[in-house]
Amino acid sequence: MIVSELKPLPATLDYLDGEQNIFILGCRGCAEASKTGGEAQVLEMKQVLEGAGKRVVGHTVADFLCDKALVKMKLYAHEQEVLAADSLLVMTCGLGVQATAAVVDRPVHPATNTINLGGSRGEWRGSERCLECGDCLLDYTGGICPLTACTKSLINGPCGGARDGRCEFEPDVRPCGWQLIYERLKKTGRLDEMKTLLPPKDYAKMQPPPSLRSTILWALEQKEPREAGLPR
Amino acid sequence: MSLAEALKNGKLVVTAEIAPPKGVNVQEMLENAELIKGKVDAANVTDQQSSVMRLGSLAGCHLLKQKGLEPVFQVTCRDRNRLALQSDLLSAYSLGITNVLCITGDYVSLGDHPSAKPVFDLDSVSLLQAAKALEQGKDLAGKELKGSPKFFLGAVVSPGAEPLEPQIIKMEKKVRAGAQFFQTQGVYEPAKFEKFIRASQYLGVPILAGIIPLRSVAMARFMNRAVAGVHVPEEMIQELDRATDKPAKSIEIAARLIREVRQLCQGVHIMAIGWEKRVPAILEAAGLA
């Protein structure tokens, strides 16, 4: 399961600055289990946004936002609302945000930071990947992750190594992540986001938080033998 | 005169690149330095260029400085994390090396140690931010320094990149992060370079046009195939191919490029890549020596 936590509200409201009509998209998968993007949290967020003077033009919860086909199908039923929205606030992991960005021509904003897989891996198909870095940057990068889409994980723009839009590392396989980000930002009229000067990344946030390490399994492995006086 | 002063004085600045040896025999590097001493305003020492393991840039800069040549310390983010990068910047300053060129660096797969673990903890923009923080007496963790350095910070840009816009956006970020001058990727098409100069003029920073002498037709073709943002026009390759004295033609082409771009920018940066010995001849042919 992919564990996520809600970003601090000021950060989320900051992302939505200048936008009035918002569509909220949640996820019935890991986000619901993380209590960051289930039905309840989406409705809560709706209230919060309306309290902050925004208009929530629609909201829904998809089964698995990491699956682009499911996202597209789900949003199809809400087409008019999505078209009426200035942007989508996506309450799920980095994969879900990227999958959503890939299927709608609207700016998407991440409402959460993806912290860790919590020890298990699911199965998803797609080019979107998430490093669970704990400090989601997808708002600045058009919903394409610079940590996974750029071979060098550059967060401030392209290196000089790309050729014809392909990455210097594996040109046959990889497009330049920043070329994709540039194109997406341009297409959604948000190229100014690319000028955001991001400070060095806090890689300490990539470590799983202690709360995730204290699972029953962990406790059994670490504590029980010691307490029972068994050799470890 | 320092590089910063030379640029401030509005003189057409010339810098050249010197590659440290793969090994500890620095004789040739020092001979090359001697050849260009007095003819260039500063010399860059490359930092494991193209991800090929070599003697370090910091040591190379120190040796050049001892020889009386103003060094530019090239620093890439590929091989060191923020601790090592900041430490090297402090070390450089303590040795009197103040010109620093902040680069992201090629990916390790391009070099001779493709199995290495790439770092890229910082990027070129945040490396500039780190240098600025050190100047302000603090490191990236916000800790106080015992004595702070003062640098003349440079960065690179690829004027032939397509599309150009993301390069200019990043260039602007580099300026905001502290870049005071730019050295560019190799230029072979002055018209395209002029377009770049016009698009980046608003930034108001000095730009040194990159000049890479074409050692051979094969090299020109290789660059067109493998080097990002570099395009040698076919006519130029043909011109070199037809020449009977190829080295002389190569020098002539480099000198011609210098004459064509010098009006557009604040100087030129010559990257001889193995042809360091011919830099004086190029400068002479361009009327700069």
PDB file of C-alpha atoms in Angstrom, chain A residues 151-165 168-169 178-179 182 186 191 193-203, chain B residues 82 104-107 109-110 120-123 125-126 129 140 163 165-167 169-170 172-173 176-177 223-230:
ATOM      1  CA  THR A 151      17.293  10.413 -14.868  1.00  0.00           C
ATOM      2  CA  LYS A 152      19.272  12.888 -12.772  1.00  0.00           C
ATOM      3  CA  SER A 153      16.238  13.694 -10.581  1.00  0.00           C
ATOM      4  CA  LEU A 154      16.778  17.388 -11.259  1.00  0.00           C
ATOM      5  CA  ILE A 155      14.151  19.572  -9.648  1.00  0.00           C
ATOM      6  CA  ASN A 156      14.981  22.947 -11.204  1.00  0.00           C
ATOM      7  CA  GLY A 157      14.786  22.301 -14.921  1.00  0.00           C
ATOM      8  CA  PRO A 158      16.517  20.391 -17.708  1.00  0.00           C
ATOM      9  CA  CYS A 159      20.227  19.654 -17.883  1.00  0.00           C
ATOM     10  CA  GLY A 160      22.023  20.347 -21.139  1.00  0.00           C
ATOM     11  CA  GLY A 161      22.222  16.691 -22.042  1.00  0.00           C
ATOM     12  CA  ALA A 162      18.936  16.011 -23.801  1.00  0.00           C
ATOM     13  CA  ARG A 163      18.926  15.627 -27.588  1.00  0.00           C
ATOM     14  CA  ASP A 164      15.810  15.813 -29.712  1.00  0.00           C
ATOM     15  CA  GLY A 165      13.799  15.576 -26.520  1.00  0.00           C
ATOM     16  CA  GLU A 168      21.261  11.364 -22.569  1.00  0.00           C
ATOM     17  CA  PHE A 169      21.177   8.230 -20.394  1.00  0.00           C
ATOM     18  CA  TRP A 178      11.944  18.046 -18.317  1.00  0.00           C
ATOM     19  CA  GLN A 179      10.943  18.267 -21.962  1.00  0.00           C
ATOM     20  CA  TYR A 182       7.909  21.868 -20.180  1.00  0.00           C
ATOM     21  CA  LYS A 186       3.006  25.101 -21.624  1.00  0.00           C
ATOM     22  CA  LEU A 191       4.876  27.716 -17.756  1.00  0.00           C
ATOM     23  CA  GLU A 193       5.618  27.364 -12.540  1.00  0.00           C
ATOM     24  CA  MET A 194       8.882  26.283 -14.157  1.00  0.00           C
ATOM     25  CA  LYS A 195      10.497  29.474 -12.885  1.00  0.00           C
ATOM     26  CA  THR A 196       9.909  28.497  -9.250  1.00  0.00           C
ATOM     27  CA  LEU A 197      13.298  28.362  -7.560  1.00  0.00           C
ATOM     28  CA  LEU A 198      13.171  25.179  -5.503  1.00  0.00           C
ATOM     29  CA  PRO A 199      15.629  24.744  -2.621  1.00  0.00           C
ATOM     30  CA  PRO A 200      17.709  21.565  -2.287  1.00  0.00           C
ATOM     31  CA  LYS A 201      15.453  18.620  -1.629  1.00  0.00           C
ATOM     32  CA  ASP A 202      15.095  17.307   1.913  1.00  0.00           C
ATOM     33  CA  TYR A 203      16.022  13.684   1.319  1.00  0.00           C
TER      34      TYR A 203
ATOM     35  CA  ARG B  82      25.940  18.594  -0.622  1.00  0.00           C
ATOM     36  CA  THR B 104      24.948  19.544 -13.228  1.00  0.00           C
ATOM     37  CA  GLY B 105      27.322  17.130 -14.997  1.00  0.00           C
ATOM     38  CA  ASP B 106      26.902  14.405 -17.602  1.00  0.00           C
ATOM     39  CA  TYR B 107      25.270  11.170 -16.563  1.00  0.00           C
ATOM     40  CA  SER B 109      26.753   6.169 -18.298  1.00  0.00           C
ATOM     41  CA  LEU B 110      28.573   8.436 -20.781  1.00  0.00           C
ATOM     42  CA  PHE B 120      22.919  14.599  -8.181  1.00  0.00           C
ATOM     43  CA  ASP B 121      22.000  15.499  -4.597  1.00  0.00           C
ATOM     44  CA  LEU B 122      22.031  19.152  -5.709  1.00  0.00           C
ATOM     45  CA  ASP B 123      21.426  20.500  -9.194  1.00  0.00           C
ATOM     46  CA  VAL B 125      20.740  25.823  -9.518  1.00  0.00           C
ATOM     47  CA  SER B 126      20.943  24.635  -5.928  1.00  0.00           C
ATOM     48  CA  GLN B 129      22.356  28.616  -3.974  1.00  0.00           C
ATOM     49  CA  LEU B 140      22.832  24.647   3.517  1.00  0.00           C
ATOM     50  CA  PRO B 163      13.472  24.111 -27.805  1.00  0.00           C
ATOM     51  CA  GLU B 165      12.774  28.304 -24.003  1.00  0.00           C
ATOM     52  CA  PRO B 166      13.327  25.792 -21.161  1.00  0.00           C
ATOM     53  CA  GLN B 167      17.075  26.546 -21.326  1.00  0.00           C
ATOM     54  CA  ILE B 169      13.992  29.625 -18.062  1.00  0.00           C
ATOM     55  CA  LYS B 170      16.672  27.621 -16.307  1.00  0.00           C
ATOM     56  CA  GLU B 172      17.059  32.845 -15.442  1.00  0.00           C
ATOM     57  CA  LYS B 173      16.818  30.603 -12.378  1.00  0.00           C
ATOM     58  CA  ARG B 176      18.402  34.413  -9.548  1.00  0.00           C
ATOM     59  CA  ALA B 177      20.353  31.747  -7.655  1.00  0.00           C
ATOM     60  CA  MET B 223      29.437  15.879 -32.127  1.00  0.00           C
ATOM     61  CA  ASN B 224      26.425  16.148 -34.403  1.00  0.00           C
ATOM     62  CA  ARG B 225      25.501  12.602 -33.527  1.00  0.00           C
ATOM     63  CA  ALA B 226      26.270  12.540 -29.823  1.00  0.00           C
ATOM     64  CA  VAL B 227      26.640  15.979 -28.250  1.00  0.00           C
ATOM     65  CA  ALA B 228      23.484  17.699 -27.114  1.00  0.00           C
ATOM     66  CA  GLY B 229      22.861  21.234 -28.303  1.00  0.00           C
ATOM     67  CA  VAL B 230      25.794  21.194 -30.748  1.00  0.00           C
TER      68      VAL B 230
END
